């Protein structure tokens, strides 16, 4: 009993600072924004009253509903692109590259985290224009080449966000693939299964937790992104995240911005709740 109590106290002392930091930096600001979302004006700029008008504004004005749908589609497109590029890259890291070369490639994967996101986004503006690095190199080799400028367009937003969140998918899928026992694939091959069957029936189900984790780490922040659409998108940059940013920084309508943010947060939780039974069934099937 004494040993258990001492162990619990040790866990409390070790985990307590982290939970206090989480409370101070995440939960308290969220609680403040939730409070603001039900006020007529910000407490800093007047005498507020309780209201649901800001939530009604979202559901009754088309501009917010349309841009919420666009933000969801942006999150879906970026997630699919990250999975399409990240899963094969993770497979190569886990199964093909060995020893120090693997360490070097993993270093390249995490290298974007060492630079500021704003710097990375602005660097794409020097690449995606017709007079950028790729455009100049192409015109030097092929003087009559057509313009490849995609700045201020939806594809430019996809490029910037895919580059920003691809490492998350690569790392989560790599961990899952690295944990698969090679003897399982060898046994399936020895029993006559083709490589396609091995992938669909052995590798893909066992790596599904990494795929799900990578998809969640990509979809949720992309849905609320505003920096990349703002810089790379031009007239195509109006997403729900940019509308929320405008309410806080330009219109100074904090209650409406807070309400829009919590509507988006609720939409994310709703999507996760809808897909959770499917995810749990697959994970339990793999564990069994």
CSV table of C-alpha atoms in Angstrom, one decimal:
chain,number,residue,atom,x,y,z
A,1,UNK,CA,0.0,0.0,0.0
A,2,UNK,CA,2.8,2.3,0.9
A,3,UNK,CA,4.7,1.5,-2.3
A,4,UNK,CA,1.5,2.2,-4.4
A,5,UNK,CA,1.0,5.5,-2.6
A,6,UNK,CA,4.6,6.5,-3.1
A,7,UNK,CA,4.3,5.6,-6.8
A,8,UNK,CA,1.2,7.6,-7.2
A,9,UNK,CA,2.8,10.6,-5.6
A,10,UNK,CA,5.8,10.3,-7.9
A,11,UNK,CA,3.6,10.1,-11.0
A,12,UNK,CA,1.8,13.2,-9.7
A,13,UNK,CA,5.0,15.2,-9.3
A,14,UNK,CA,6.3,14.1,-12.7
A,15,UNK,CA,3.1,14.7,-14.6
A,16,UNK,CA,1.7,17.6,-12.6
A,17,UNK,CA,3.8,20.4,-14.2
A,18,UNK,CA,2.9,19.2,-17.7
A,19,UNK,CA,-0.8,19.2,-16.9
A,20,UNK,CA,-0.6,22.6,-15.2
A,21,UNK,CA,1.1,24.0,-18.3
A,22,UNK,CA,-1.6,22.4,-20.5
A,23,UNK,CA,-4.2,24.0,-18.3
A,24,UNK,CA,-2.6,27.5,-18.4
A,25,UNK,CA,-1.8,27.6,-22.1
A,26,UNK,CA,-4.7,25.6,-23.7
A,27,UNK,CA,-7.7,25.0,-21.5
A,28,UNK,CA,-7.9,28.5,-19.9
A,29,UNK,CA,-7.6,30.4,-23.3
A,30,UNK,CA,-10.2,28.1,-24.8
A,31,UNK,CA,-12.5,28.7,-21.9
A,32,UNK,CA,-12.0,32.5,-22.3
A,33,UNK,CA,-12.8,32.3,-26.0
A,34,UNK,CA,-15.9,30.2,-25.3
A,35,UNK,CA,-17.0,32.9,-22.9
A,36,UNK,CA,-16.4,35.6,-25.4
A,37,UNK,CA,-18.4,33.8,-28.1
A,38,UNK,CA,-21.6,34.3,-26.1
A,39,UNK,CA,-21.1,38.0,-25.6
A,40,UNK,CA,-22.4,40.9,-27.7
A,41,UNK,CA,-19.0,42.7,-27.5
A,42,UNK,CA,-15.6,42.0,-26.0
A,43,UNK,CA,-15.3,42.8,-22.3
A,44,UNK,CA,-12.3,44.9,-23.2
A,45,UNK,CA,-14.3,47.3,-25.4
A,46,UNK,CA,-17.7,47.7,-23.7
A,47,UNK,CA,-20.4,46.3,-21.5
A,48,UNK,CA,-21.2,42.8,-22.8
A,49,UNK,CA,-24.5,41.0,-22.7
A,50,UNK,CA,-25.2,37.3,-23.2
A,51,UNK,CA,-26.3,36.4,-26.8
A,52,UNK,CA,-26.4,33.5,-29.3
A,53,UNK,CA,-26.4,35.9,-32.3
A,54,UNK,CA,-22.8,35.0,-33.3
A,55,UNK,CA,-23.7,31.3,-33.7
A,56,UNK,CA,-26.8,32.2,-35.6
A,57,UNK,CA,-24.7,34.4,-37.9
A,58,UNK,CA,-22.6,31.4,-38.9
A,59,UNK,CA,-25.6,29.2,-39.7
A,60,UNK,CA,-27.7,31.9,-41.4
A,61,UNK,CA,-25.1,33.7,-43.6
A,62,UNK,CA,-24.0,31.8,-46.7
A,63,UNK,CA,-20.4,33.2,-46.7
A,64,UNK,CA,-19.5,31.3,-43.5
A,65,UNK,CA,-21.1,28.0,-44.6
A,66,UNK,CA,-19.5,28.1,-48.0
A,67,UNK,CA,-16.1,28.8,-46.6
A,68,UNK,CA,-16.5,26.2,-43.9
A,69,UNK,CA,-17.1,23.7,-46.7
A,70,UNK,CA,-14.1,25.0,-48.6
A,71,UNK,CA,-11.9,24.6,-45.5
A,72,UNK,CA,-13.1,21.0,-45.1
A,73,UNK,CA,-12.3,20.2,-48.7
A,74,UNK,CA,-8.9,21.8,-48.3
A,75,UNK,CA,-8.2,19.6,-45.3
A,76,UNK,CA,-9.3,16.5,-47.2
A,77,UNK,CA,-7.3,17.3,-50.3
A,78,UNK,CA,-4.1,18.1,-48.3
A,79,UNK,CA,-4.5,14.9,-46.2
A,80,UNK,CA,-4.9,12.8,-49.3
A,81,UNK,CA,-1.9,14.3,-50.9
A,82,UNK,CA,0.2,13.9,-47.8
A,83,UNK,CA,-0.8,10.2,-47.6
A,84,UNK,CA,-0.1,9.7,-51.3
A,85,UNK,CA,3.4,11.0,-51.0
A,86,UNK,CA,4.1,10.2,-47.3
A,87,UNK,CA,3.2,6.5,-47.1
A,88,UNK,CA,5.5,5.4,-49.9
A,89,UNK,CA,8.3,7.6,-48.5
A,90,UNK,CA,7.7,6.0,-45.1
A,91,UNK,CA,7.8,2.5,-46.7
A,92,UNK,CA,11.2,3.3,-48.3
A,93,UNK,CA,12.5,4.6,-45.0
A,94,UNK,CA,11.3,1.5,-43.0
A,95,UNK,CA,12.0,-1.3,-45.5
A,96,UNK,CA,14.5,-0.2,-48.2
A,97,UNK,CA,17.0,2.3,-46.7
A,98,UNK,CA,19.3,0.9,-44.0
A,99,UNK,CA,21.8,2.0,-41.4
A,100,UNK,CA,23.2,5.6,-41.6
A,101,UNK,CA,21.4,6.4,-44.9
A,102,UNK,CA,18.1,5.9,-43.0
A,103,UNK,CA,19.3,8.4,-40.3
A,104,UNK,CA,20.2,10.9,-43.0
A,105,UNK,CA,16.8,10.6,-44.7
A,106,UNK,CA,15.0,10.9,-41.4
A,107,UNK,CA,17.0,14.1,-40.8
A,108,UNK,CA,15.8,15.4,-44.1
A,109,UNK,CA,12.2,14.6,-43.2
A,110,UNK,CA,12.4,16.6,-39.9
A,111,UNK,CA,14.5,19.4,-41.5
A,112,UNK,CA,11.5,21.6,-42.3
A,113,UNK,CA,10.7,21.8,-38.6
A,114,UNK,CA,13.9,23.7,-38.0
A,115,UNK,CA,12.7,26.7,-39.9
A,116,UNK,CA,9.9,29.1,-39.3
A,117,UNK,CA,6.6,28.3,-41.0
A,118,UNK,CA,6.3,31.8,-42.3
A,119,UNK,CA,9.7,31.6,-43.9
A,120,UNK,CA,8.8,28.3,-45.5
A,121,UNK,CA,5.6,29.7,-46.9
A,122,UNK,CA,7.3,32.8,-48.3
A,123,UNK,CA,10.0,30.6,-49.9
A,124,UNK,CA,7.3,29.0,-52.0
A,125,UNK,CA,6.4,32.4,-53.5
A,126,UNK,CA,9.9,32.4,-55.0
A,127,UNK,CA,9.3,29.0,-56.6
A,128,UNK,CA,5.7,29.0,-57.8
A,129,UNK,CA,5.8,32.2,-59.9
A,130,UNK,CA,6.7,32.1,-63.6
A,131,UNK,CA,9.9,34.0,-62.8
A,132,UNK,CA,10.8,31.7,-59.8
A,133,UNK,CA,13.5,29.1,-59.6
A,134,UNK,CA,11.7,26.4,-61.5
A,135,UNK,CA,10.3,28.8,-64.1
A,136,UNK,CA,13.7,30.3,-64.9
A,137,UNK,CA,15.3,26.9,-65.1
A,138,UNK,CA,12.6,25.6,-67.4
A,139,UNK,CA,12.8,28.7,-69.7
A,140,UNK,CA,16.6,28.3,-69.8
A,141,UNK,CA,16.3,24.8,-71.1
A,142,UNK,CA,13.2,25.4,-73.2
A,143,UNK,CA,12.8,29.0,-74.2
A,144,UNK,CA,9.3,28.6,-75.5
A,145,UNK,CA,8.0,26.7,-72.5
A,146,UNK,CA,4.5,27.7,-71.3
A,147,UNK,CA,4.0,29.6,-68.1
A,148,UNK,CA,4.0,27.5,-64.9
A,149,UNK,CA,2.9,30.2,-62.5
A,150,UNK,CA,0.4,28.9,-60.1
A,151,UNK,CA,0.7,31.6,-57.4
A,152,UNK,CA,-2.5,33.1,-56.1
A,153,UNK,CA,-4.4,29.9,-56.8
A,154,UNK,CA,-5.8,26.9,-55.0
A,155,UNK,CA,-3.0,24.6,-56.2
A,156,UNK,CA,-0.5,26.9,-54.7
A,157,UNK,CA,-2.2,26.6,-51.3
A,158,UNK,CA,-2.2,22.8,-51.7
A,159,UNK,CA,1.6,22.8,-52.5
A,160,UNK,CA,2.4,25.0,-49.4
A,161,UNK,CA,0.2,23.0,-47.0
A,162,UNK,CA,1.3,19.6,-48.3
A,163,UNK,CA,4.9,20.6,-47.8
A,164,UNK,CA,4.2,21.9,-44.3
A,165,UNK,CA,2.4,18.7,-43.1
A,166,UNK,CA,4.0,15.9,-45.1
A,167,UNK,CA,6.6,15.2,-42.4
A,168,UNK,CA,3.8,14.3,-39.9
A,169,UNK,CA,2.4,11.6,-42.2
A,170,UNK,CA,5.9,10.3,-43.0
A,171,UNK,CA,6.9,10.0,-39.4
A,172,UNK,CA,3.7,8.4,-38.1
A,173,UNK,CA,3.5,5.9,-41.0
A,174,UNK,CA,7.2,5.1,-40.6
A,175,UNK,CA,6.7,4.2,-36.9
A,176,UNK,CA,3.9,1.9,-37.8
A,177,UNK,CA,5.7,0.2,-40.7
A,178,UNK,CA,8.9,-0.1,-38.7
A,179,UNK,CA,6.9,-2.0,-36.0
A,180,UNK,CA,5.7,-4.7,-38.5
A,181,UNK,CA,7.5,-8.0,-38.1
A,182,UNK,CA,9.1,-8.9,-41.4
A,183,UNK,CA,8.4,-12.5,-40.8
A,184,UNK,CA,4.7,-11.8,-41.3
A,185,UNK,CA,5.3,-10.7,-44.9
A,186,UNK,CA,7.7,-13.5,-45.5
A,187,UNK,CA,5.2,-16.0,-44.2
A,188,UNK,CA,2.5,-14.6,-46.5
A,189,UNK,CA,4.8,-14.8,-49.5
A,190,UNK,CA,5.8,-18.4,-48.7
A,191,UNK,CA,2.1,-19.3,-48.6
A,192,UNK,CA,1.7,-18.0,-52.2
A,193,UNK,CA,0.3,-14.5,-51.6
A,194,UNK,CA,1.3,-11.9,-54.2
A,195,UNK,CA,2.8,-8.6,-53.2
A,196,UNK,CA,-0.5,-6.9,-53.8
A,197,UNK,CA,-2.2,-9.4,-51.4
A,198,UNK,CA,0.6,-9.0,-48.8
A,199,UNK,CA,0.2,-5.3,-48.9
A,200,UNK,CA,-3.6,-5.2,-48.7
A,201,UNK,CA,-4.1,-8.0,-46.1
A,202,UNK,CA,-0.9,-7.7,-44.0
A,203,UNK,CA,1.0,-4.4,-44.3
A,204,UNK,CA,-1.9,-1.9,-44.8
A,205,UNK,CA,-4.0,-3.2,-41.8
A,206,UNK,CA,-1.0,-3.3,-39.5
A,207,UNK,CA,0.1,0.2,-40.5
A,208,UNK,CA,-3.5,1.7,-40.2
A,209,UNK,CA,-2.8,3.3,-36.8
A,210,UNK,CA,0.0,5.4,-38.3
A,211,UNK,CA,-2.2,6.3,-41.3
A,212,UNK,CA,-5.0,7.4,-39.0
A,213,UNK,CA,-2.6,9.4,-36.7
A,214,UNK,CA,-1.0,11.1,-39.7
A,215,UNK,CA,-4.4,11.9,-41.2
A,216,UNK,CA,-5.6,13.5,-38.0
A,217,UNK,CA,-2.4,15.5,-37.5
A,218,UNK,CA,-2.9,16.9,-41.0
A,219,UNK,CA,-6.6,17.4,-41.4
A,220,UNK,CA,-7.4,19.2,-38.1
A,221,UNK,CA,-4.8,22.0,-38.4
A,222,UNK,CA,-5.1,22.4,-42.2
A,223,UNK,CA,-8.9,23.0,-41.8
A,224,UNK,CA,-8.1,26.0,-39.6
A,225,UNK,CA,-5.0,27.2,-41.5
A,226,UNK,CA,-4.9,30.9,-42.5
A,227,UNK,CA,-1.2,31.8,-43.1
A,228,UNK,CA,-0.6,29.6,-46.2
A,229,UNK,CA,-3.9,30.5,-47.9
A,230,UNK,CA,-3.3,34.2,-47.1
A,231,UNK,CA,0.2,34.2,-48.7
A,232,UNK,CA,-0.2,31.7,-51.5
A,233,UNK,CA,-3.8,31.9,-52.4
A,234,UNK,CA,-4.6,35.4,-53.4
A,235,UNK,CA,-8.3,35.7,-54.3
A,236,UNK,CA,-8.6,31.9,-53.6
A,237,UNK,CA,-7.4,32.4,-50.0
A,238,UNK,CA,-10.8,33.0,-48.3
A,239,UNK,CA,-11.2,30.0,-46.0
A,240,UNK,CA,-12.8,29.8,-42.6
A,241,UNK,CA,-9.4,30.2,-40.9
A,242,UNK,CA,-8.8,33.5,-42.7
A,243,UNK,CA,-12.3,34.7,-41.8
A,244,UNK,CA,-11.6,34.0,-38.1
A,245,UNK,CA,-8.3,35.8,-38.4
A,246,UNK,CA,-10.0,38.8,-39.9
A,247,UNK,CA,-12.5,39.0,-37.0
A,248,UNK,CA,-9.6,39.1,-34.5
A,249,UNK,CA,-7.1,41.3,-36.3
A,250,UNK,CA,-9.1,43.5,-38.7
A,251,UNK,CA,-12.7,43.8,-37.5
A,252,UNK,CA,-11.8,43.4,-33.8
A,253,UNK,CA,-15.0,41.4,-33.4
A,254,UNK,CA,-13.6,38.9,-30.9
A,255,UNK,CA,-17.0,37.4,-30.0
A,256,UNK,CA,-17.8,36.5,-33.6
A,257,UNK,CA,-14.3,35.2,-34.2
A,258,UNK,CA,-14.5,33.0,-31.1
A,259,UNK,CA,-17.9,31.7,-32.2
A,260,UNK,CA,-16.6,30.8,-35.6
A,261,UNK,CA,-13.6,29.1,-34.0
A,262,UNK,CA,-15.7,27.0,-31.8
A,263,UNK,CA,-18.1,26.0,-34.6
A,264,UNK,CA,-15.0,24.8,-36.5
A,265,UNK,CA,-13.8,22.9,-33.4
A,266,UNK,CA,-17.2,21.3,-33.1
A,267,UNK,CA,-17.2,20.3,-36.7
A,268,UNK,CA,-13.8,18.6,-36.2
A,269,UNK,CA,-15.1,16.7,-33.2
A,270,UNK,CA,-18.3,15.7,-35.1
A,271,UNK,CA,-16.2,14.3,-38.0
A,272,UNK,CA,-14.0,12.4,-35.5
A,273,UNK,CA,-17.1,11.0,-33.8
A,274,UNK,CA,-18.6,9.9,-37.1
A,275,UNK,CA,-15.5,8.0,-38.2
A,276,UNK,CA,-14.5,6.7,-34.7
A,277,UNK,CA,-16.5,3.5,-34.9
A,278,UNK,CA,-14.8,2.6,-38.3
A,279,UNK,CA,-11.4,3.5,-36.9
A,280,UNK,CA,-12.0,1.4,-33.7
A,281,UNK,CA,-13.2,-1.6,-35.7
A,282,UNK,CA,-10.1,-1.6,-37.9
A,283,UNK,CA,-7.8,-1.1,-34.9
A,284,UNK,CA,-9.5,-3.9,-32.9
A,285,UNK,CA,-9.4,-6.2,-36.0
A,286,UNK,CA,-5.6,-5.6,-36.3
A,287,UNK,CA,-5.1,-6.2,-32.6
A,288,UNK,CA,-7.0,-9.5,-32.8
